[in-house]
Amino acid sequence: MHYLRDRGTIHPLGSEITPRAVYLDRRRWLALAGAAMWPALSPAQTARPGKLAALPGSRSTVPGALVMDKTTPYGDASTYNNFYEFGTDKADPARHAHTLKPRPWTVAVEGEVKKPGNYDIEALLKLAPQEERIYRLRCVEGWSMVIPWVGYSLAELIRRVEPTGNAKFVQFVTLADRKQMPGLASSVLDWPYVEGLRMDEALHPLTLLAFGMYGEVLPNQNGAPVRVVVPWKYGFKSGKSLVKIRFVAKQPPTSWELAAPSEYGFYSNVNPQVDHPRWSQATERRIGEDGLFAKKRATLMFNGYEPQVGQMYAGMDLRKQF
Ligand SMILES: Nc1nc2c(c(=O)[nH]1)N[C@H]1C(S)=C(S)[C@@H](COP(=O)(O)O)O[C@H]1N2
Ligand SMILES: [Mo]
């Protein structure tokens, strides 16, 4: 689990220090994984689970947007969640998020932009063509999934609202409504849940404003009706059920950083070489695929998106700016 204040913490086993043979193996695997980021074969478009309204997306042509890994079953991706507004147990969001009302919904765009305003969710849905993107999502807790999202680049929205020269960062504010979210009664985090990105990260074509997954609208527990997905960063950077996008001059505070600054930094790029203070980040368990005792996968630098995003961090000390 993420966090110190939470009881019943599941600490990853202490036996994750990688033996040399595995390390060498991983280097070879990394080279292969790099090549696999550029699919020669187009993966089939995702079959709908048939539970919610359809939201089709055309296959994305953004470089790196379609990873070749096997997709996580919908049943796992929609029942093993982190959404603390509905409780801290992985099963809580699927159990409790039926009280979230994804309609009507507006997203406020404010701060350092020439065209601030309130976007109704229906207008936001049609702002740009919906695309299917198959991304890895890795949680800082050491598990990962491969999810076919539906959405468009956040950059599409950013371009339209015309940030001023003072806009250096983007803050994301997510819903905090006690009537809809039972988890707000707990002080495990300061509400609302807030996250942020540097402007170039927010503008990167892989940064997704997601409205759906598996060809349907998002289930409430995955962040309906709209969320962010930043595939090269730990899962917590991808705020769910967004209500506000704020353009700011200074690096904004983020929930996990506020909760435990020594454990969670602003950048939070997936980096197998930087351990979490309480556990290794070298490997991960793929949900729905690997059993609890199955061999873990090597975690890839920037979650495997290094060819696309590595350049943004050139010259930064990623141990200090974690
Ligand atoms: N509003 C909000 N967004 C959130 C969280 C949360 O608790 N509240 N958890 C984050 C974490 S830690 C992860 S790993 C991902 C999980 O997304 P998923 O449940 O769709 O896989 O959502 C992120 N977004
Ligand atoms: Mo997470």
mmCIF file of C-alpha atoms and ligand atoms in Angstrom:
data_model
loop_
_atom_site.group_PDB
_atom_site.id
_atom_site.type_symbol
_atom_site.label_atom_id
_atom_site.label_comp_id
_atom_site.label_asym_id
_atom_site.label_seq_id
_atom_site.Cartn_x
_atom_site.Cartn_y
_atom_site.Cartn_z
ATOM 1 C CA MET A 1 0.000 0.000 0.000
ATOM 2 C CA HIS A 2 1.018 3.566 -0.502
ATOM 3 C CA TYR A 3 0.705 5.124 2.721
ATOM 4 C CA LEU A 4 1.799 5.177 6.322
ATOM 5 C CA ARG A 5 -1.457 6.370 7.882
ATOM 6 C CA ASP A 6 -3.262 3.374 6.441
ATOM 7 C CA ARG A 7 -3.682 0.309 8.649
ATOM 8 C CA GLY A 8 -3.321 -3.187 7.270
ATOM 9 C CA THR A 9 -0.457 -2.101 5.062
ATOM 10 C CA ILE A 10 0.747 -4.711 2.605
ATOM 11 C CA HIS A 11 4.478 -4.260 2.332
ATOM 12 C CA PRO A 12 5.995 -5.804 -0.744
ATOM 13 C CA LEU A 13 8.277 -8.691 0.193
ATOM 14 C CA GLY A 14 11.775 -7.642 1.121
ATOM 15 C CA SER A 15 13.312 -10.207 -1.250
ATOM 16 C CA GLU A 16 13.183 -8.145 -4.394
ATOM 17 C CA ILE A 17 16.853 -7.300 -4.768
ATOM 18 C CA THR A 18 17.603 -8.410 -8.304
ATOM 19 C CA PRO A 19 20.237 -11.119 -8.759
ATOM 20 C CA ARG A 20 22.784 -10.443 -11.488
ATOM 21 C CA ALA A 21 21.478 -13.120 -13.856
ATOM 22 C CA VAL A 22 18.014 -11.621 -13.757
ATOM 23 C CA TYR A 23 19.491 -8.179 -14.253
ATOM 24 C CA LEU A 24 21.339 -9.257 -17.408
ATOM 25 C CA ASP A 25 18.196 -10.931 -18.615
ATOM 26 C CA ARG A 26 16.312 -7.731 -18.022
ATOM 27 C CA ARG A 27 18.782 -5.717 -20.106
ATOM 28 C CA ARG A 28 18.129 -8.023 -23.035
ATOM 29 C CA TRP A 29 14.420 -7.781 -22.413
ATOM 30 C CA LEU A 30 14.574 -3.992 -22.290
ATOM 31 C CA ALA A 31 16.149 -3.917 -25.735
ATOM 32 C CA LEU A 32 13.342 -6.096 -27.074
ATOM 33 C CA ALA A 33 10.683 -4.083 -25.277
ATOM 34 C CA GLY A 34 12.001 -0.913 -26.886
ATOM 35 C CA ALA A 35 11.434 -2.446 -30.310
ATOM 36 C CA ALA A 36 7.979 -3.677 -29.329
ATOM 37 C CA MET A 37 6.871 -0.102 -28.654
ATOM 38 C CA TRP A 38 6.570 0.354 -32.408
ATOM 39 C CA PRO A 39 4.019 -2.213 -33.418
ATOM 40 C CA ALA A 40 4.534 -3.787 -36.814
ATOM 41 C CA LEU A 41 1.179 -5.529 -36.440
ATOM 42 C CA SER A 42 -1.864 -3.507 -35.520
ATOM 43 C CA PRO A 43 -3.555 -4.936 -32.462
ATOM 44 C CA ALA A 44 -7.207 -5.704 -32.976
ATOM 45 C CA GLN A 45 -9.561 -3.090 -31.636
ATOM 46 C CA THR A 46 -10.889 -4.009 -28.247
ATOM 47 C CA ALA A 47 -14.031 -6.066 -27.893
ATOM 48 C CA ARG A 48 -16.635 -4.349 -25.718
ATOM 49 C CA PRO A 49 -17.508 -5.896 -22.376
ATOM 50 C CA GLY A 50 -21.093 -4.757 -23.016
ATOM 51 C CA LYS A 51 -21.695 -3.301 -19.555
ATOM 52 C CA LEU A 52 -21.844 0.438 -20.252
ATOM 53 C CA ALA A 53 -22.524 2.810 -23.140
ATOM 54 C CA ALA A 54 -20.293 2.303 -26.169
ATOM 55 C CA LEU A 55 -17.518 4.825 -26.748
ATOM 56 C CA PRO A 56 -15.580 3.799 -29.822
ATOM 57 C CA GLY A 57 -12.208 5.252 -30.668
ATOM 58 C CA SER A 58 -10.178 5.032 -33.840
ATOM 59 C CA ARG A 59 -6.799 3.367 -33.412
ATOM 60 C CA SER A 60 -4.291 6.017 -32.362
ATOM 61 C CA THR A 61 -1.329 6.877 -34.565
ATOM 62 C CA VAL A 62 0.552 8.697 -31.778
ATOM 63 C CA PRO A 63 3.985 7.021 -31.442
ATOM 64 C CA GLY A 64 3.974 4.606 -28.491
ATOM 65 C CA ALA A 65 0.190 4.748 -28.043
ATOM 66 C CA LEU A 66 -0.418 1.053 -28.743
ATOM 67 C CA VAL A 67 1.694 -1.263 -26.612
ATOM 68 C CA MET A 68 1.791 -4.873 -27.736
ATOM 69 C CA ASP A 69 1.458 -6.439 -24.265
ATOM 70 C CA LYS A 70 -1.575 -8.582 -23.643
ATOM 71 C CA THR A 71 -4.504 -6.469 -22.482
ATOM 72 C CA THR A 72 -5.636 -6.906 -18.869
ATOM 73 C CA PRO A 73 -9.105 -8.490 -18.624
ATOM 74 C CA TYR A 74 -11.848 -5.881 -18.092
ATOM 75 C CA GLY A 75 -12.979 -7.726 -14.972
ATOM 76 C CA ASP A 76 -9.605 -7.100 -13.345
ATOM 77 C CA ALA A 77 -9.162 -3.515 -14.559
ATOM 78 C CA SER A 78 -12.585 -2.576 -13.185
ATOM 79 C CA THR A 79 -12.392 -4.339 -9.811
ATOM 80 C CA TYR A 80 -8.778 -3.829 -8.674
ATOM 81 C CA ASN A 81 -8.589 -0.062 -8.257
ATOM 82 C CA ASN A 82 -7.134 2.835 -6.356
ATOM 83 C CA PHE A 83 -9.718 5.570 -5.851
ATOM 84 C CA TYR A 84 -9.394 6.592 -2.218
ATOM 85 C CA GLU A 85 -12.537 8.707 -2.369
ATOM 86 C CA PHE A 86 -14.341 5.344 -2.241
ATOM 87 C CA GLY A 87 -12.073 3.584 0.251
ATOM 88 C CA THR A 88 -8.496 2.343 0.428
ATOM 89 C CA ASP A 89 -9.094 -1.336 -0.303
ATOM 90 C CA LYS A 90 -8.592 -2.410 -3.934
ATOM 91 C CA ALA A 91 -12.161 -3.755 -4.036
ATOM 92 C CA ASP A 92 -13.750 -0.649 -2.470
ATOM 93 C CA PRO A 93 -14.110 1.514 -5.602
ATOM 94 C CA ALA A 94 -16.013 -1.182 -7.541
ATOM 95 C CA ARG A 95 -18.205 -1.761 -4.493
ATOM 96 C CA HIS A 96 -18.958 1.852 -3.606
ATOM 97 C CA ALA A 97 -18.561 4.021 -6.718
ATOM 98 C CA HIS A 98 -22.153 3.441 -7.867
ATOM 99 C CA THR A 99 -22.975 6.583 -5.829
ATOM 100 C CA LEU A 100 -20.859 8.738 -8.148
ATOM 101 C CA LYS A 101 -23.004 10.673 -10.637
ATOM 102 C CA PRO A 102 -21.079 11.234 -13.862
ATOM 103 C CA ARG A 103 -23.907 13.385 -15.326
ATOM 104 C CA PRO A 104 -24.426 16.309 -15.351
ATOM 105 C CA TRP A 105 -20.714 17.183 -15.181
ATOM 106 C CA THR A 106 -18.601 20.206 -15.968
ATOM 107 C CA VAL A 107 -14.866 20.699 -16.071
ATOM 108 C CA ALA A 108 -13.634 24.209 -15.275
ATOM 109 C CA VAL A 109 -10.592 25.505 -17.129
ATOM 110 C CA GLU A 110 -8.997 28.437 -15.341
ATOM 111 C CA GLY A 111 -5.851 30.345 -14.493
ATOM 112 C CA GLU A 112 -3.233 31.417 -17.003
ATOM 113 C CA VAL A 113 -5.275 30.945 -20.187
ATOM 114 C CA LYS A 114 -6.767 33.381 -22.687
ATOM 115 C CA LYS A 115 -9.971 31.352 -22.940
ATOM 116 C CA PRO A 116 -11.025 30.095 -19.516
ATOM 117 C CA GLY A 117 -14.452 28.524 -19.178
ATOM 118 C CA ASN A 118 -16.665 25.701 -18.051
ATOM 119 C CA TYR A 119 -16.848 22.715 -20.346
ATOM 120 C CA ASP A 120 -19.907 20.554 -20.227
ATOM 121 C CA ILE A 121 -18.915 16.892 -20.432
ATOM 122 C CA GLU A 122 -20.925 16.400 -23.644
ATOM 123 C CA ALA A 123 -19.005 19.226 -25.334
ATOM 124 C CA LEU A 124 -15.709 17.927 -23.960
ATOM 125 C CA LEU A 125 -16.423 14.477 -25.402
ATOM 126 C CA LYS A 126 -16.743 15.993 -28.883
ATOM 127 C CA LEU A 127 -13.878 18.445 -28.668
ATOM 128 C CA ALA A 128 -11.521 16.161 -30.610
ATOM 129 C CA PRO A 129 -11.764 12.711 -32.240
ATOM 130 C CA GLN A 130 -11.801 9.848 -29.727
ATOM 131 C CA GLU A 131 -8.884 7.435 -30.097
ATOM 132 C CA GLU A 132 -8.107 4.039 -28.644
ATOM 133 C CA ARG A 133 -4.750 3.961 -26.832
ATOM 134 C CA ILE A 134 -3.342 0.828 -25.244
ATOM 135 C CA TYR A 135 -1.164 1.952 -22.348
ATOM 136 C CA ARG A 136 0.676 0.280 -19.520
ATOM 137 C CA LEU A 137 -0.336 1.658 -16.134
ATOM 138 C CA ARG A 138 2.050 0.976 -13.271
ATOM 139 C CA CYS A 139 1.141 1.706 -9.697
ATOM 140 C CA VAL A 140 3.872 2.739 -7.274
ATOM 141 C CA GLU A 141 2.759 -0.257 -5.194
ATOM 142 C CA GLY A 142 4.392 -2.619 -7.698
ATOM 143 C CA TRP A 143 1.560 -3.892 -9.878
ATOM 144 C CA SER A 144 0.655 -3.021 -13.422
ATOM 145 C CA MET A 145 -2.076 -3.383 -16.013
ATOM 146 C CA VAL A 146 -2.452 -2.868 -19.754
ATOM 147 C CA ILE A 147 -5.597 -0.914 -20.501
ATOM 148 C CA PRO A 148 -7.192 0.114 -23.804
ATOM 149 C CA TRP A 149 -8.277 3.679 -23.030
ATOM 150 C CA VAL A 150 -10.504 5.864 -25.160
ATOM 151 C CA GLY A 151 -9.796 9.575 -25.270
ATOM 152 C CA TYR A 152 -7.685 12.215 -26.961
ATOM 153 C CA SER A 153 -4.460 14.033 -26.182
ATOM 154 C CA LEU A 154 -4.875 16.594 -23.406
ATOM 155 C CA ALA A 155 -2.925 18.880 -25.776
ATOM 156 C CA GLU A 156 -6.090 19.151 -27.924
ATOM 157 C CA LEU A 157 -7.845 20.934 -25.068
ATOM 158 C CA ILE A 158 -4.772 22.946 -24.041
ATOM 159 C CA ARG A 159 -4.344 24.358 -27.559
ATOM 160 C CA ARG A 160 -7.957 25.537 -27.616
ATOM 161 C CA VAL A 161 -7.819 27.404 -24.291
ATOM 162 C CA GLU A 162 -4.611 29.239 -25.273
ATOM 163 C CA PRO A 163 -2.308 29.267 -22.241
ATOM 164 C CA THR A 164 -0.540 32.574 -21.564
ATOM 165 C CA GLY A 165 3.232 32.886 -21.358
ATOM 166 C CA ASN A 166 2.950 32.566 -17.573
ATOM 167 C CA ALA A 167 1.508 29.054 -17.709
ATOM 168 C CA LYS A 168 4.347 26.738 -16.662
ATOM 169 C CA PHE A 169 2.387 23.956 -14.936
ATOM 170 C CA VAL A 170 -1.081 22.433 -15.034
ATOM 171 C CA GLN A 171 -2.945 21.454 -11.889
ATOM 172 C CA PHE A 172 -5.708 18.849 -11.945
ATOM 173 C CA VAL A 173 -8.419 18.978 -9.299
ATOM 174 C CA THR A 174 -10.740 16.011 -8.915
ATOM 175 C CA LEU A 175 -14.223 15.770 -7.421
ATOM 176 C CA ALA A 176 -14.605 15.947 -3.628
ATOM 177 C CA ASP A 177 -18.271 15.508 -2.733
ATOM 178 C CA ARG A 178 -19.134 13.825 0.551
ATOM 179 C CA LYS A 179 -22.592 12.969 -0.711
ATOM 180 C CA GLN A 180 -21.175 10.881 -3.537
ATOM 181 C CA MET A 181 -17.888 9.714 -2.045
ATOM 182 C CA PRO A 182 -17.908 7.833 1.268
ATOM 183 C CA GLY A 183 -14.106 7.767 1.459
ATOM 184 C CA LEU A 184 -13.993 11.522 2.106
ATOM 185 C CA ALA A 185 -15.006 10.797 5.692
ATOM 186 C CA SER A 186 -11.476 9.433 6.136
ATOM 187 C CA SER A 187 -8.476 11.741 6.451
ATOM 188 C CA VAL A 188 -6.141 9.360 4.629
ATOM 189 C CA LEU A 189 -5.532 12.186 2.101
ATOM 190 C CA ASP A 190 -6.356 15.880 2.028
ATOM 191 C CA TRP A 191 -9.332 16.345 -0.280
ATOM 192 C CA PRO A 192 -9.789 17.182 -3.061
ATOM 193 C CA TYR A 193 -7.245 14.891 -4.688
ATOM 194 C CA VAL A 194 -4.899 17.119 -6.677
ATOM 195 C CA GLU A 195 -2.202 16.354 -9.211
ATOM 196 C CA GLY A 196 -0.009 18.318 -11.567
ATOM 197 C CA LEU A 197 2.230 18.225 -14.600
ATOM 198 C CA ARG A 198 4.845 20.513 -16.066
ATOM 199 C CA MET A 199 3.555 22.221 -19.208
ATOM 200 C CA ASP A 200 5.649 20.135 -21.624
ATOM 201 C CA GLU A 201 4.457 16.934 -19.930
ATOM 202 C CA ALA A 202 0.843 18.074 -20.177
ATOM 203 C CA LEU A 203 1.344 18.890 -23.861
ATOM 204 C CA HIS A 204 3.031 15.563 -24.676
ATOM 205 C CA PRO A 205 0.807 13.678 -27.162
ATOM 206 C CA LEU A 206 0.836 10.551 -24.942
ATOM 207 C CA THR A 207 -0.828 12.464 -22.069
ATOM 208 C CA LEU A 208 -4.405 11.405 -22.441
ATOM 209 C CA LEU A 209 -7.702 12.915 -21.434
ATOM 210 C CA ALA A 210 -9.632 9.657 -21.084
ATOM 211 C CA PHE A 211 -13.394 9.226 -21.274
ATOM 212 C CA GLY A 212 -13.561 5.490 -21.766
ATOM 213 C CA MET A 213 -11.878 2.114 -21.711
ATOM 214 C CA TYR A 214 -12.454 -1.166 -23.535
ATOM 215 C CA GLY A 215 -14.661 0.623 -26.081
ATOM 216 C CA GLU A 216 -17.106 1.938 -23.466
ATOM 217 C CA VAL A 217 -17.467 4.969 -21.207
ATOM 218 C CA LEU A 218 -15.370 4.761 -18.031
ATOM 219 C CA PRO A 219 -16.867 2.783 -15.169
ATOM 220 C CA ASN A 220 -17.233 5.062 -12.129
ATOM 221 C CA GLN A 221 -14.450 3.240 -10.272
ATOM 222 C CA ASN A 222 -11.980 4.033 -13.070
ATOM 223 C CA GLY A 223 -12.664 7.763 -12.927
ATOM 224 C CA ALA A 224 -15.892 8.554 -14.788
ATOM 225 C CA PRO A 225 -16.705 10.669 -16.628
ATOM 226 C CA VAL A 226 -13.215 11.998 -17.431
ATOM 227 C CA ARG A 227 -9.713 11.456 -16.091
ATOM 228 C CA VAL A 228 -6.088 11.964 -17.010
ATOM 229 C CA VAL A 229 -3.773 9.088 -17.970
ATOM 230 C CA VAL A 230 -0.012 9.709 -18.008
ATOM 231 C CA PRO A 231 1.471 6.350 -19.016
ATOM 232 C CA TRP A 232 5.145 6.929 -18.127
ATOM 233 C CA LYS A 233 4.422 8.014 -14.558
ATOM 234 C CA TYR A 234 3.189 6.101 -11.535
ATOM 235 C CA GLY A 235 -0.566 5.596 -11.567
ATOM 236 C CA PHE A 236 -1.255 8.213 -8.930
ATOM 237 C CA LYS A 237 -0.350 11.013 -11.364
ATOM 238 C CA SER A 238 -3.480 10.094 -13.345
ATOM 239 C CA GLY A 239 -6.292 11.880 -11.493
ATOM 240 C CA LYS A 240 -9.812 10.480 -11.769
ATOM 241 C CA SER A 241 -13.157 12.264 -12.090
ATOM 242 C CA LEU A 242 -11.666 15.626 -13.011
ATOM 243 C CA VAL A 243 -13.531 18.834 -12.215
ATOM 244 C CA LYS A 244 -10.889 21.496 -12.721
ATOM 245 C CA ILE A 245 -7.855 22.092 -14.903
ATOM 246 C CA ARG A 246 -5.861 25.061 -13.707
ATOM 247 C CA PHE A 247 -2.912 26.652 -15.516
ATOM 248 C CA VAL A 248 -0.371 28.090 -13.108
ATOM 249 C CA ALA A 249 3.055 29.738 -12.988
ATOM 250 C CA LYS A 250 4.447 27.741 -10.053
ATOM 251 C CA GLN A 251 4.735 24.005 -9.448
ATOM 252 C CA PRO A 252 1.412 23.098 -7.824
ATOM 253 C CA PRO A 253 1.033 20.920 -4.712
ATOM 254 C CA THR A 254 -0.031 17.311 -5.304
ATOM 255 C CA SER A 255 -1.911 15.020 -2.911
ATOM 256 C CA TRP A 256 0.699 12.291 -2.476
ATOM 257 C CA GLU A 257 3.503 14.765 -2.100
ATOM 258 C CA LEU A 258 1.492 16.572 0.595
ATOM 259 C CA ALA A 259 0.779 13.280 2.354
ATOM 260 C CA ALA A 260 4.325 11.875 2.319
ATOM 261 C CA PRO A 261 6.915 14.198 0.733
ATOM 262 C CA SER A 262 9.830 11.844 1.319
ATOM 263 C CA GLU A 263 8.051 9.049 -0.554
ATOM 264 C CA TYR A 264 6.302 10.779 -3.445
ATOM 265 C CA GLY A 265 7.787 13.582 -5.497
ATOM 266 C CA PHE A 266 6.173 15.857 -8.049
ATOM 267 C CA TYR A 267 7.604 14.064 -11.094
ATOM 268 C CA SER A 268 6.992 10.449 -10.127
ATOM 269 C CA ASN A 269 8.341 9.049 -13.359
ATOM 270 C CA VAL A 270 8.439 5.267 -13.364
ATOM 271 C CA ASN A 271 12.104 4.560 -12.629
ATOM 272 C CA PRO A 272 13.255 1.074 -11.623
ATOM 273 C CA GLN A 273 16.548 2.532 -10.364
ATOM 274 C CA VAL A 274 14.945 4.716 -7.728
ATOM 275 C CA ASP A 275 13.515 2.640 -4.920
ATOM 276 C CA HIS A 276 10.560 3.772 -2.921
ATOM 277 C CA PRO A 277 11.991 4.388 0.576
ATOM 278 C CA ARG A 278 10.172 1.288 1.829
ATOM 279 C CA TRP A 279 10.448 -1.076 -1.160
ATOM 280 C CA SER A 280 12.167 -1.767 -4.463
ATOM 281 C CA GLN A 281 10.701 -0.494 -7.715
ATOM 282 C CA ALA A 282 12.735 -2.864 -9.907
ATOM 283 C CA THR A 283 9.915 -5.266 -10.705
ATOM 284 C CA GLU A 284 6.161 -5.419 -11.025
ATOM 285 C CA ARG A 285 3.309 -7.909 -10.976
ATOM 286 C CA ARG A 286 0.931 -7.815 -13.950
ATOM 287 C CA ILE A 287 -2.633 -7.938 -12.649
ATOM 288 C CA GLY A 288 -4.803 -10.693 -14.089
ATOM 289 C CA GLU A 289 -1.886 -12.485 -15.625
ATOM 290 C CA ASP A 290 0.725 -13.366 -13.063
ATOM 291 C CA GLY A 291 -0.205 -15.159 -9.865
ATOM 292 C CA LEU A 292 1.006 -13.758 -6.579
ATOM 293 C CA PHE A 293 3.966 -16.134 -6.624
ATOM 294 C CA ALA A 294 4.677 -16.027 -10.351
ATOM 295 C CA LYS A 295 7.896 -14.514 -11.634
ATOM 296 C CA LYS A 296 7.636 -10.740 -11.671
ATOM 297 C CA ARG A 297 8.352 -8.546 -14.651
ATOM 298 C CA ALA A 298 11.210 -6.086 -14.795
ATOM 299 C CA THR A 299 9.924 -2.541 -14.537
ATOM 300 C CA LEU A 300 11.009 -0.467 -17.507
ATOM 301 C CA MET A 301 12.454 3.047 -17.369
ATOM 302 C CA PHE A 302 9.598 5.525 -17.880
ATOM 303 C CA ASN A 303 7.351 2.451 -17.880
ATOM 304 C CA GLY A 304 8.668 1.584 -21.370
ATOM 305 C CA TYR A 305 7.948 5.016 -22.859
ATOM 306 C CA GLU A 306 11.544 6.235 -22.730
ATOM 307 C CA PRO A 307 11.863 6.620 -26.533
ATOM 308 C CA GLN A 308 8.923 9.022 -26.514
ATOM 309 C CA VAL A 309 9.396 10.929 -23.257
ATOM 310 C CA GLY A 310 13.036 10.533 -22.133
ATOM 311 C CA GLN A 311 14.122 13.756 -23.843
ATOM 312 C CA MET A 312 11.891 15.872 -21.592
ATOM 313 C CA TYR A 313 14.063 14.937 -18.606
ATOM 314 C CA ALA A 314 17.503 15.283 -20.191
ATOM 315 C CA GLY A 315 19.836 16.991 -17.752
ATOM 316 C CA MET A 316 17.609 16.404 -14.726
ATOM 317 C CA ASP A 317 18.830 14.365 -11.788
ATOM 318 C CA LEU A 318 15.982 11.854 -11.573
ATOM 319 C CA ARG A 319 17.116 10.687 -8.143
ATOM 320 C CA LYS A 320 16.685 14.153 -6.703
ATOM 321 C CA GLN A 321 13.671 15.043 -8.814
ATOM 322 C CA PHE A 322 11.754 11.823 -8.304
HETATM 323 N N1 LIG B 1 -9.215 11.070 -7.684
HETATM 324 C C1 LIG B 1 -8.355 10.052 -7.574
HETATM 325 N N2 LIG B 1 -7.611 9.721 -8.648
HETATM 326 C C2 LIG B 1 -6.728 8.690 -8.581
HETATM 327 C C3 LIG B 1 -6.550 7.970 -7.370
HETATM 328 C C4 LIG B 1 -7.348 8.335 -6.252
HETATM 329 O O1 LIG B 1 -7.258 7.756 -5.158
HETATM 330 N N3 LIG B 1 -8.236 9.376 -6.398
HETATM 331 N N4 LIG B 1 -5.617 6.948 -7.311
HETATM 332 C C5 LIG B 1 -4.530 6.973 -8.295
HETATM 333 C C6 LIG B 1 -3.733 5.755 -8.269
HETATM 334 S S1 LIG B 1 -2.727 5.523 -6.946
HETATM 335 C C7 LIG B 1 -3.719 4.857 -9.330
HETATM 336 S S2 LIG B 1 -2.657 3.550 -9.344
HETATM 337 C C8 LIG B 1 -4.676 5.017 -10.462
HETATM 338 C C9 LIG B 1 -5.470 3.731 -10.642
HETATM 339 O O2 LIG B 1 -6.286 3.795 -11.778
HETATM 340 P P1 LIG B 1 -7.246 2.557 -12.126
HETATM 341 O O3 LIG B 1 -7.992 2.181 -10.892
HETATM 342 O O4 LIG B 1 -8.126 3.035 -13.235
HETATM 343 O O5 LIG B 1 -6.345 1.433 -12.582
HETATM 344 O O6 LIG B 1 -5.589 6.089 -10.274
HETATM 345 C C10 LIG B 1 -5.032 7.275 -9.708
HETATM 346 N N5 LIG B 1 -6.002 8.350 -9.699
HETATM 347 MO MO MO B 2 -1.140 3.885 -7.516
#
